[in-house]
PDB file of C-alpha atoms and ligand atoms in Angstrom:
ATOM      1  CA  MET C   1       6.209  51.880   6.487  1.00  0.00           C
ATOM      2  CA  LYS C   2       4.480  54.881   7.982  1.00  0.00           C
ATOM      3  CA  ARG C   3       2.683  57.156   5.528  1.00  0.00           C
ATOM      4  CA  SER C   4       4.518  60.146   7.048  1.00  0.00           C
ATOM      5  CA  GLU C   5       7.857  58.505   6.187  1.00  0.00           C
ATOM      6  CA  ILE C   6       6.695  57.778   2.636  1.00  0.00           C
ATOM      7  CA  ASN C   7       5.493  61.383   2.247  1.00  0.00           C
ATOM      8  CA  ASN C   8       8.907  62.677   3.342  1.00  0.00           C
ATOM      9  CA  VAL C   9      10.690  60.319   0.946  1.00  0.00           C
ATOM     10  CA  ILE C  10       8.527  61.488  -1.966  1.00  0.00           C
ATOM     11  CA  ARG C  11       9.031  65.182  -1.134  1.00  0.00           C
ATOM     12  CA  ALA C  12      12.808  64.715  -0.967  1.00  0.00           C
ATOM     13  CA  THR C  13      12.734  62.755  -4.238  1.00  0.00           C
ATOM     14  CA  GLU C  14      10.718  65.466  -5.981  1.00  0.00           C
ATOM     15  CA  ASP C  15      13.377  68.007  -4.931  1.00  0.00           C
ATOM     16  CA  PHE C  16      16.154  65.667  -6.114  1.00  0.00           C
ATOM     17  CA  PHE C  17      14.517  65.092  -9.517  1.00  0.00           C
ATOM     18  CA  ALA C  18      13.949  68.860  -9.903  1.00  0.00           C
ATOM     19  CA  LYS C  19      17.605  69.551  -9.063  1.00  0.00           C
ATOM     20  CA  HIS C  20      18.574  67.240 -11.936  1.00  0.00           C
ATOM     21  CA  CYS C  21      15.913  68.782 -14.247  1.00  0.00           C
ATOM     22  CA  PHE C  22      14.072  65.466 -14.501  1.00  0.00           C
ATOM     23  CA  HIS C  23      10.377  66.230 -14.967  1.00  0.00           C
ATOM     24  CA  LEU C  24       7.491  63.870 -14.193  1.00  0.00           C
ATOM     25  CA  PRO C  25       4.072  63.712 -15.862  1.00  0.00           C
ATOM     26  CA  ALA C  26       1.372  66.030 -14.478  1.00  0.00           C
ATOM     27  CA  TRP C  27      -0.469  63.168 -12.735  1.00  0.00           C
ATOM     28  CA  ALA C  28       2.583  62.540 -10.540  1.00  0.00           C
ATOM     29  CA  ARG C  29       1.396  65.599  -8.588  1.00  0.00           C
ATOM     30  CA  TRP C  30      -2.376  64.980  -8.563  1.00  0.00           C
ATOM     31  CA  ASP C  31      -4.150  65.066  -5.230  1.00  0.00           C
ATOM     32  CA  ILE C  32      -6.690  62.418  -4.339  1.00  0.00           C
ATOM     33  CA  ASP C  33      -9.700  64.488  -5.539  1.00  0.00           C
ATOM     34  CA  THR C  34      -8.078  64.995  -8.957  1.00  0.00           C
ATOM     35  CA  TRP C  35      -7.423  61.247  -9.159  1.00  0.00           C
ATOM     36  CA  LYS C  36     -11.057  60.518  -8.314  1.00  0.00           C
ATOM     37  CA  LYS C  37     -12.287  62.985 -10.973  1.00  0.00           C
ATOM     38  CA  ASN C  38     -10.046  61.499 -13.688  1.00  0.00           C
ATOM     39  CA  LYS C  39      -9.947  57.848 -12.732  1.00  0.00           C
ATOM     40  CA  ASN C  40     -12.159  56.588 -15.571  1.00  0.00           C
ATOM     41  CA  GLN C  41      -9.546  57.746 -18.106  1.00  0.00           C
ATOM     42  CA  CYS C  42      -6.607  56.281 -16.189  1.00  0.00           C
ATOM     43  CA  SER C  43      -6.979  52.508 -16.646  1.00  0.00           C
ATOM     44  CA  GLU C  44      -3.566  52.272 -18.300  1.00  0.00           C
ATOM     45  CA  ILE C  45      -1.917  53.893 -15.263  1.00  0.00           C
ATOM     46  CA  PHE C  46      -3.653  51.468 -12.880  1.00  0.00           C
ATOM     47  CA  ASP C  47      -3.329  48.303 -14.981  1.00  0.00           C
ATOM     48  CA  CYS C  48       0.345  48.842 -15.844  1.00  0.00           C
ATOM     49  CA  SER C  49       1.296  50.033 -12.320  1.00  0.00           C
ATOM     50  CA  LEU C  50       2.606  53.442 -13.368  1.00  0.00           C
ATOM     51  CA  GLY C  51       3.607  55.994 -10.749  1.00  0.00           C
ATOM     52  CA  TRP C  52       5.263  56.274  -7.357  1.00  0.00           C
ATOM     53  CA  ASP C  53       6.606  53.146  -5.692  1.00  0.00           C
ATOM     54  CA  ILE C  54       8.477  53.420  -2.381  1.00  0.00           C
ATOM     55  CA  THR C  55       9.766  50.223  -0.821  1.00  0.00           C
ATOM     56  CA  ASP C  56      11.903  49.201   2.133  1.00  0.00           C
ATOM     57  CA  PHE C  57      11.875  45.562   0.905  1.00  0.00           C
ATOM     58  CA  GLY C  58      10.300  44.661   4.240  1.00  0.00           C
ATOM     59  CA  SER C  59      13.462  45.727   6.133  1.00  0.00           C
ATOM     60  CA  GLY C  60      11.895  48.335   8.406  1.00  0.00           C
ATOM     61  CA  ASP C  61      14.987  50.454   7.618  1.00  0.00           C
ATOM     62  CA  PHE C  62      14.403  52.328   4.362  1.00  0.00           C
ATOM     63  CA  LEU C  63      17.763  54.160   4.375  1.00  0.00           C
ATOM     64  CA  ARG C  64      19.736  50.919   4.670  1.00  0.00           C
ATOM     65  CA  ARG C  65      17.618  48.768   2.366  1.00  0.00           C
ATOM     66  CA  GLY C  66      15.065  50.489   0.180  1.00  0.00           C
ATOM     67  CA  LEU C  67      14.370  52.159  -3.135  1.00  0.00           C
ATOM     68  CA  THR C  68      12.359  55.075  -4.520  1.00  0.00           C
ATOM     69  CA  LEU C  69      10.917  54.461  -7.963  1.00  0.00           C
ATOM     70  CA  PHE C  70       8.578  56.148 -10.383  1.00  0.00           C
ATOM     71  CA  THR C  71       7.362  54.004 -13.277  1.00  0.00           C
ATOM     72  CA  LEU C  72       6.867  56.279 -16.285  1.00  0.00           C
ATOM     73  CA  ARG C  73       5.714  53.702 -18.838  1.00  0.00           C
ATOM     74  CA  ASN C  74       5.003  49.991 -18.958  1.00  0.00           C
ATOM     75  CA  GLY C  75       2.967  47.388 -20.794  1.00  0.00           C
ATOM     76  CA  SER C  76       0.947  44.397 -19.763  1.00  0.00           C
ATOM     77  CA  GLN C  77       0.247  41.389 -21.915  1.00  0.00           C
ATOM     78  CA  ALA C  78      -2.948  40.400 -20.152  1.00  0.00           C
ATOM     79  CA  ARG C  79      -3.843  41.887 -16.818  1.00  0.00           C
ATOM     80  CA  ASP C  80      -7.492  41.550 -15.826  1.00  0.00           C
ATOM     81  CA  GLY C  81      -8.221  40.593 -19.407  1.00  0.00           C
ATOM     82  CA  LYS C  82      -7.032  43.948 -20.785  1.00  0.00           C
ATOM     83  CA  GLU C  83      -3.998  44.095 -22.972  1.00  0.00           C
ATOM     84  CA  TYR C  84      -1.529  46.914 -23.386  1.00  0.00           C
ATOM     85  CA  PRO C  85       0.678  46.146 -26.365  1.00  0.00           C
ATOM     86  CA  LYS C  86       3.654  48.180 -25.148  1.00  0.00           C
ATOM     87  CA  VAL C  87       6.640  45.835 -24.878  1.00  0.00           C
ATOM     88  CA  TYR C  88       8.875  48.286 -23.048  1.00  0.00           C
ATOM     89  CA  ALA C  89       9.046  50.067 -19.706  1.00  0.00           C
ATOM     90  CA  GLU C  90      10.871  53.024 -18.190  1.00  0.00           C
ATOM     91  CA  LYS C  91      11.503  54.001 -14.581  1.00  0.00           C
ATOM     92  CA  ILE C  92      13.295  56.802 -12.823  1.00  0.00           C
ATOM     93  CA  MET C  93      14.690  56.119  -9.368  1.00  0.00           C
ATOM     94  CA  MET C  94      16.572  57.753  -6.547  1.00  0.00           C
ATOM     95  CA  VAL C  95      19.251  55.525  -5.033  1.00  0.00           C
ATOM     96  CA  ARG C  96      20.755  56.895  -1.828  1.00  0.00           C
ATOM     97  CA  GLU C  97      24.276  56.422  -0.509  1.00  0.00           C
ATOM     98  CA  GLU C  98      24.688  52.856   0.788  1.00  0.00           C
ATOM     99  CA  GLN C  99      20.969  52.216   0.336  1.00  0.00           C
ATOM    100  CA  GLU C 100      20.779  48.672  -0.901  1.00  0.00           C
ATOM    101  CA  THR C 101      18.439  47.081  -3.404  1.00  0.00           C
ATOM    102  CA  PRO C 102      19.036  43.424  -2.447  1.00  0.00           C
ATOM    103  CA  PHE C 103      20.136  40.624  -4.778  1.00  0.00           C
ATOM    104  CA  HIS C 104      17.498  39.622  -7.279  1.00  0.00           C
ATOM    105  CA  PHE C 105      17.124  38.645 -10.916  1.00  0.00           C
ATOM    106  CA  HIS C 106      14.264  38.611 -13.375  1.00  0.00           C
ATOM    107  CA  TRP C 107      13.060  35.509 -15.208  1.00  0.00           C
ATOM    108  CA  SER C 108      11.469  37.502 -18.059  1.00  0.00           C
ATOM    109  CA  LYS C 109      12.633  41.097 -17.990  1.00  0.00           C
ATOM    110  CA  MET C 110      15.888  42.316 -19.482  1.00  0.00           C
ATOM    111  CA  GLU C 111      16.785  45.802 -18.291  1.00  0.00           C
ATOM    112  CA  ASP C 112      19.331  48.557 -18.702  1.00  0.00           C
ATOM    113  CA  ILE C 113      20.098  50.441 -15.492  1.00  0.00           C
ATOM    114  CA  ILE C 114      21.470  53.894 -16.199  1.00  0.00           C
ATOM    115  CA  ASN C 115      23.338  56.337 -14.002  1.00  0.00           C
ATOM    116  CA  ARG C 116      21.677  59.558 -15.179  1.00  0.00           C
ATOM    117  CA  GLY C 117      23.478  61.842 -12.739  1.00  0.00           C
ATOM    118  CA  GLY C 118      24.584  62.484  -9.182  1.00  0.00           C
ATOM    119  CA  GLY C 119      26.904  60.010  -7.451  1.00  0.00           C
ATOM    120  CA  LEU C 120      28.429  56.661  -8.348  1.00  0.00           C
ATOM    121  CA  LEU C 121      26.232  53.593  -8.735  1.00  0.00           C
ATOM    122  CA  ALA C 122      27.763  50.312  -7.549  1.00  0.00           C
ATOM    123  CA  PHE C 123      26.570  46.820  -8.539  1.00  0.00           C
ATOM    124  CA  GLU C 124      27.449  43.364  -7.318  1.00  0.00           C
ATOM    125  CA  LEU C 125      26.663  40.625  -9.790  1.00  0.00           C
ATOM    126  CA  TYR C 126      26.393  36.847 -10.125  1.00  0.00           C
ATOM    127  CA  ARG C 127      24.883  34.643 -12.773  1.00  0.00           C
ATOM    128  CA  ALA C 128      22.144  32.387 -11.403  1.00  0.00           C
ATOM    129  CA  ASP C 129      22.917  28.671 -11.632  1.00  0.00           C
ATOM    130  CA  GLU C 130      20.355  26.009 -12.499  1.00  0.00           C
ATOM    131  CA  GLY C 131      19.041  25.913  -8.930  1.00  0.00           C
ATOM    132  CA  GLU C 132      18.808  29.742  -8.914  1.00  0.00           C
ATOM    133  CA  GLY C 133      21.779  30.029  -6.540  1.00  0.00           C
ATOM    134  CA  PHE C 134      24.973  32.021  -7.176  1.00  0.00           C
ATOM    135  CA  ASP C 135      27.031  30.547  -9.998  1.00  0.00           C
ATOM    136  CA  PRO C 136      30.772  30.800  -9.142  1.00  0.00           C
ATOM    137  CA  LYS C 137      31.791  31.032 -12.814  1.00  0.00           C
ATOM    138  CA  PRO C 138      32.836  34.314 -14.477  1.00  0.00           C
ATOM    139  CA  PHE C 139      30.481  35.882 -17.024  1.00  0.00           C
ATOM    140  CA  ARG C 140      30.302  38.730 -19.504  1.00  0.00           C
ATOM    141  CA  VAL C 141      28.200  41.885 -19.282  1.00  0.00           C
ATOM    142  CA  SER C 142      27.723  44.896 -21.514  1.00  0.00           C
ATOM    143  CA  VAL C 143      28.487  48.360 -20.145  1.00  0.00           C
ATOM    144  CA  ASP C 144      27.210  50.927 -22.654  1.00  0.00           C
ATOM    145  CA  GLY C 145      27.650  48.319 -25.372  1.00  0.00           C
ATOM    146  CA  VAL C 146      31.221  47.464 -24.325  1.00  0.00           C
ATOM    147  CA  GLU C 147      31.617  43.823 -23.306  1.00  0.00           C
ATOM    148  CA  THR C 148      33.430  43.186 -20.003  1.00  0.00           C
ATOM    149  CA  GLU C 149      34.278  39.924 -18.240  1.00  0.00           C
ATOM    150  CA  LEU C 150      33.552  39.844 -14.519  1.00  0.00           C
ATOM    151  CA  LYS C 151      34.305  37.393 -11.742  1.00  0.00           C
ATOM    152  CA  ALA C 152      31.291  36.066  -9.855  1.00  0.00           C
ATOM    153  CA  GLY C 153      30.339  38.469  -7.059  1.00  0.00           C
ATOM    154  CA  SER C 154      32.602  41.229  -8.269  1.00  0.00           C
ATOM    155  CA  SER C 155      31.463  44.803  -8.205  1.00  0.00           C
ATOM    156  CA  LEU C 156      31.146  47.279 -10.985  1.00  0.00           C
ATOM    157  CA  VAL C 157      30.730  51.039 -10.568  1.00  0.00           C
ATOM    158  CA  LEU C 158      28.865  53.223 -13.045  1.00  0.00           C
ATOM    159  CA  GLU C 159      29.702  56.909 -13.350  1.00  0.00           C
ATOM    160  CA  PRO C 160      27.042  59.380 -14.477  1.00  0.00           C
ATOM    161  CA  GLY C 161      26.223  58.691 -18.123  1.00  0.00           C
ATOM    162  CA  SER C 162      26.994  54.979 -17.983  1.00  0.00           C
ATOM    163  CA  SER C 163      24.612  52.063 -18.076  1.00  0.00           C
ATOM    164  CA  LEU C 164      24.678  48.326 -17.517  1.00  0.00           C
ATOM    165  CA  THR C 165      22.600  45.745 -19.365  1.00  0.00           C
ATOM    166  CA  LEU C 166      21.146  43.132 -17.029  1.00  0.00           C
ATOM    167  CA  PRO C 167      19.972  40.056 -18.906  1.00  0.00           C
ATOM    168  CA  GLN C 168      17.535  37.569 -17.375  1.00  0.00           C
ATOM    169  CA  TYR C 169      18.992  35.290 -14.664  1.00  0.00           C
ATOM    170  CA  LEU C 170      21.752  37.754 -13.706  1.00  0.00           C
ATOM    171  CA  TYR C 171      21.603  38.445  -9.954  1.00  0.00           C
ATOM    172  CA  HIS C 172      22.144  42.119  -9.155  1.00  0.00           C
ATOM    173  CA  ARG C 173      22.413  44.194  -5.994  1.00  0.00           C
ATOM    174  CA  PHE C 174      23.028  47.933  -6.164  1.00  0.00           C
ATOM    175  CA  TYR C 175      23.541  51.080  -4.073  1.00  0.00           C
ATOM    176  CA  ALA C 176      25.126  54.524  -4.384  1.00  0.00           C
ATOM    177  CA  VAL C 177      28.755  54.698  -3.241  1.00  0.00           C
ATOM    178  CA  LYS C 178      29.262  56.338   0.168  1.00  0.00           C
ATOM    179  CA  GLY C 179      30.400  59.955  -0.110  1.00  0.00           C
ATOM    180  CA  SER C 180      29.511  60.230  -3.829  1.00  0.00           C
ATOM    181  CA  GLY C 181      25.927  61.490  -3.350  1.00  0.00           C
ATOM    182  CA  PRO C 182      22.600  59.944  -4.279  1.00  0.00           C
ATOM    183  CA  VAL C 183      22.134  58.692  -7.839  1.00  0.00           C
ATOM    184  CA  LEU C 184      19.464  59.670 -10.330  1.00  0.00           C
ATOM    185  CA  CYS C 185      18.987  56.194 -11.706  1.00  0.00           C
ATOM    186  CA  GLY C 186      17.105  55.320 -14.883  1.00  0.00           C
ATOM    187  CA  GLU C 187      15.767  52.001 -16.082  1.00  0.00           C
ATOM    188  CA  VAL C 188      14.797  51.123 -19.644  1.00  0.00           C
ATOM    189  CA  SER C 189      13.516  47.587 -19.933  1.00  0.00           C
ATOM    190  CA  MET C 190      11.144  45.013 -21.276  1.00  0.00           C
ATOM    191  CA  VAL C 191       7.709  44.930 -19.611  1.00  0.00           C
ATOM    192  CA  ASN C 192       7.986  45.151 -15.841  1.00  0.00           C
ATOM    193  CA  ASP C 193       5.924  42.912 -13.566  1.00  0.00           C
ATOM    194  CA  ASP C 194       6.898  43.434  -9.939  1.00  0.00           C
ATOM    195  CA  SER C 195       4.302  40.961  -8.709  1.00  0.00           C
ATOM    196  CA  ASN C 196       5.603  37.944 -10.670  1.00  0.00           C
ATOM    197  CA  ASP C 197       9.047  38.605 -12.132  1.00  0.00           C
ATOM    198  CA  ASN C 198      11.379  39.386  -9.205  1.00  0.00           C
ATOM    199  CA  ARG C 199      13.451  36.482  -7.931  1.00  0.00           C
ATOM    200  CA  PHE C 200      15.033  37.784  -4.711  1.00  0.00           C
ATOM    201  CA  LYS C 201      17.920  35.752  -3.297  1.00  0.00           C
ATOM    202  CA  GLU C 202      16.553  36.159   0.229  1.00  0.00           C
ATOM    203  CA  GLU C 203      12.870  36.427   0.852  1.00  0.00           C
ATOM    204  CA  VAL C 204      11.957  40.133   1.055  1.00  0.00           C
ATOM    205  CA  GLY C 205       8.773  42.183   0.798  1.00  0.00           C
ATOM    206  CA  ARG C 206       8.316  44.166  -2.393  1.00  0.00           C
ATOM    207  CA  PHE C 207       5.355  46.421  -1.511  1.00  0.00           C
ATOM    208  CA  PRO C 208       5.183  47.772   2.058  1.00  0.00           C
ATOM    209  CA  ASP C 209       2.246  47.590   4.417  1.00  0.00           C
ATOM    210  CA  ILE C 210       1.374  51.175   5.190  1.00  0.00           C
ATOM    211  CA  ARG C 211       0.538  52.638   8.559  1.00  0.00           C
ATOM    212  CA  GLU C 212      -1.716  55.606   7.824  1.00  0.00           C
ATOM    213  CA  ASP C 213      -0.538  58.263  10.289  1.00  0.00           C
ATOM    214  CA  GLU C 214      -1.207  61.227   7.968  1.00  0.00           C
ATOM    215  CA  GLU C 215      -2.839  61.998   4.590  1.00  0.00           C
ATOM    216  CA  PRO C 216      -0.937  60.792   1.491  1.00  0.00           C
ATOM    217  CA  TRP C 217       1.120  63.558  -0.167  1.00  0.00           C
ATOM    218  CA  ARG C 218       1.083  61.546  -3.419  1.00  0.00           C
ATOM    219  CA  LEU C 219      -0.634  58.284  -4.293  1.00  0.00           C
ATOM    220  CA  MET C 220       1.572  55.264  -4.880  1.00  0.00           C
ATOM    221  CA  VAL C 221       0.979  52.299  -7.188  1.00  0.00           C
ATOM    222  CA  GLY C 222      -0.338  50.243  -4.281  1.00  0.00           C
ATOM    223  CA  ASP C 223      -2.814  52.981  -3.288  1.00  0.00           C
ATOM    224  CA  TYR C 224      -4.889  53.075  -6.489  1.00  0.00           C
ATOM    225  CA  GLY C 225      -6.974  50.009  -5.677  1.00  0.00           C
ATOM    226  CA  ARG C 226      -7.437  50.905  -2.018  1.00  0.00           C
ATOM    227  CA  LEU C 227      -8.017  54.663  -2.091  1.00  0.00           C
ATOM    228  CA  LEU C 228      -9.763  55.373  -5.428  1.00  0.00           C
TER     229      LEU C 228
HETATM  230 FE1  FE2 X   1      16.255  44.389 -11.384  1.00  0.00          FE
END
C-alpha cells in the first residue's frame, strides 16, 4: 500500500472514532520525534504490537478487502525473551461497507467481536474440519451469551451492541452490510499473535509492503522496527 493511502485511512478512522466518542491513548497521536524521545519506555508497545495496523490482506484493493485496526492492549508469553503476563487483548476497528476480512480462524486465540456502533456487521461462519477445510456440519455459537445453532456457511448479522464469540477453529469472514454504514468494531480476546495465529483459508498477506510516497501521519505496528 502507498503511505499516502494509509495516511488517508488513518485520518478518516480518527474522525470515525471521534464521531463515536471512542478515544485512543495519547501515543496514538505521537509524531515520529515524540516516538524517538520516548522509545526507551515503550518496550511493551513494541513487543506486544500495540497501535495502528492497516491491512489490505495483500489484495491491492483496501476498500474491497481490508481492515483498519488499533490494538489497545495485548500480552506476549515470550517474545524476544521478554514476557508480558497479560493474557488478554483488546482492539478497536473500523469495518467499512462491503469491506471484507477474508475467511480465517485462530489456532490459539478465542475472541469476542463486538458491534460497538454504526452499521450492521455481517459474518459468514464454518467450523474447520480436521484438514482445516470447511466442515459441512452445523455448529453452535454464542451471541451475547445466547446459544444459536447455525448451518455451515450461513451468515449472522450483529446490530450495534451485539457480540459474537469466536472459539478456536471457527472460520470467520466479516464485513459491514451495504447501506448500513461503517461499523465501529471491538475485539476482546485472548493474547493476539498476528504473525503466528491466523489461519487464512486462502493465502493472503497480513502486513502490507509500504511504498513511501509521503511522510507517515501516524506510525503503524510494522513501522516501529524500521523507523525508530
Ligand atoms: Fe479473527
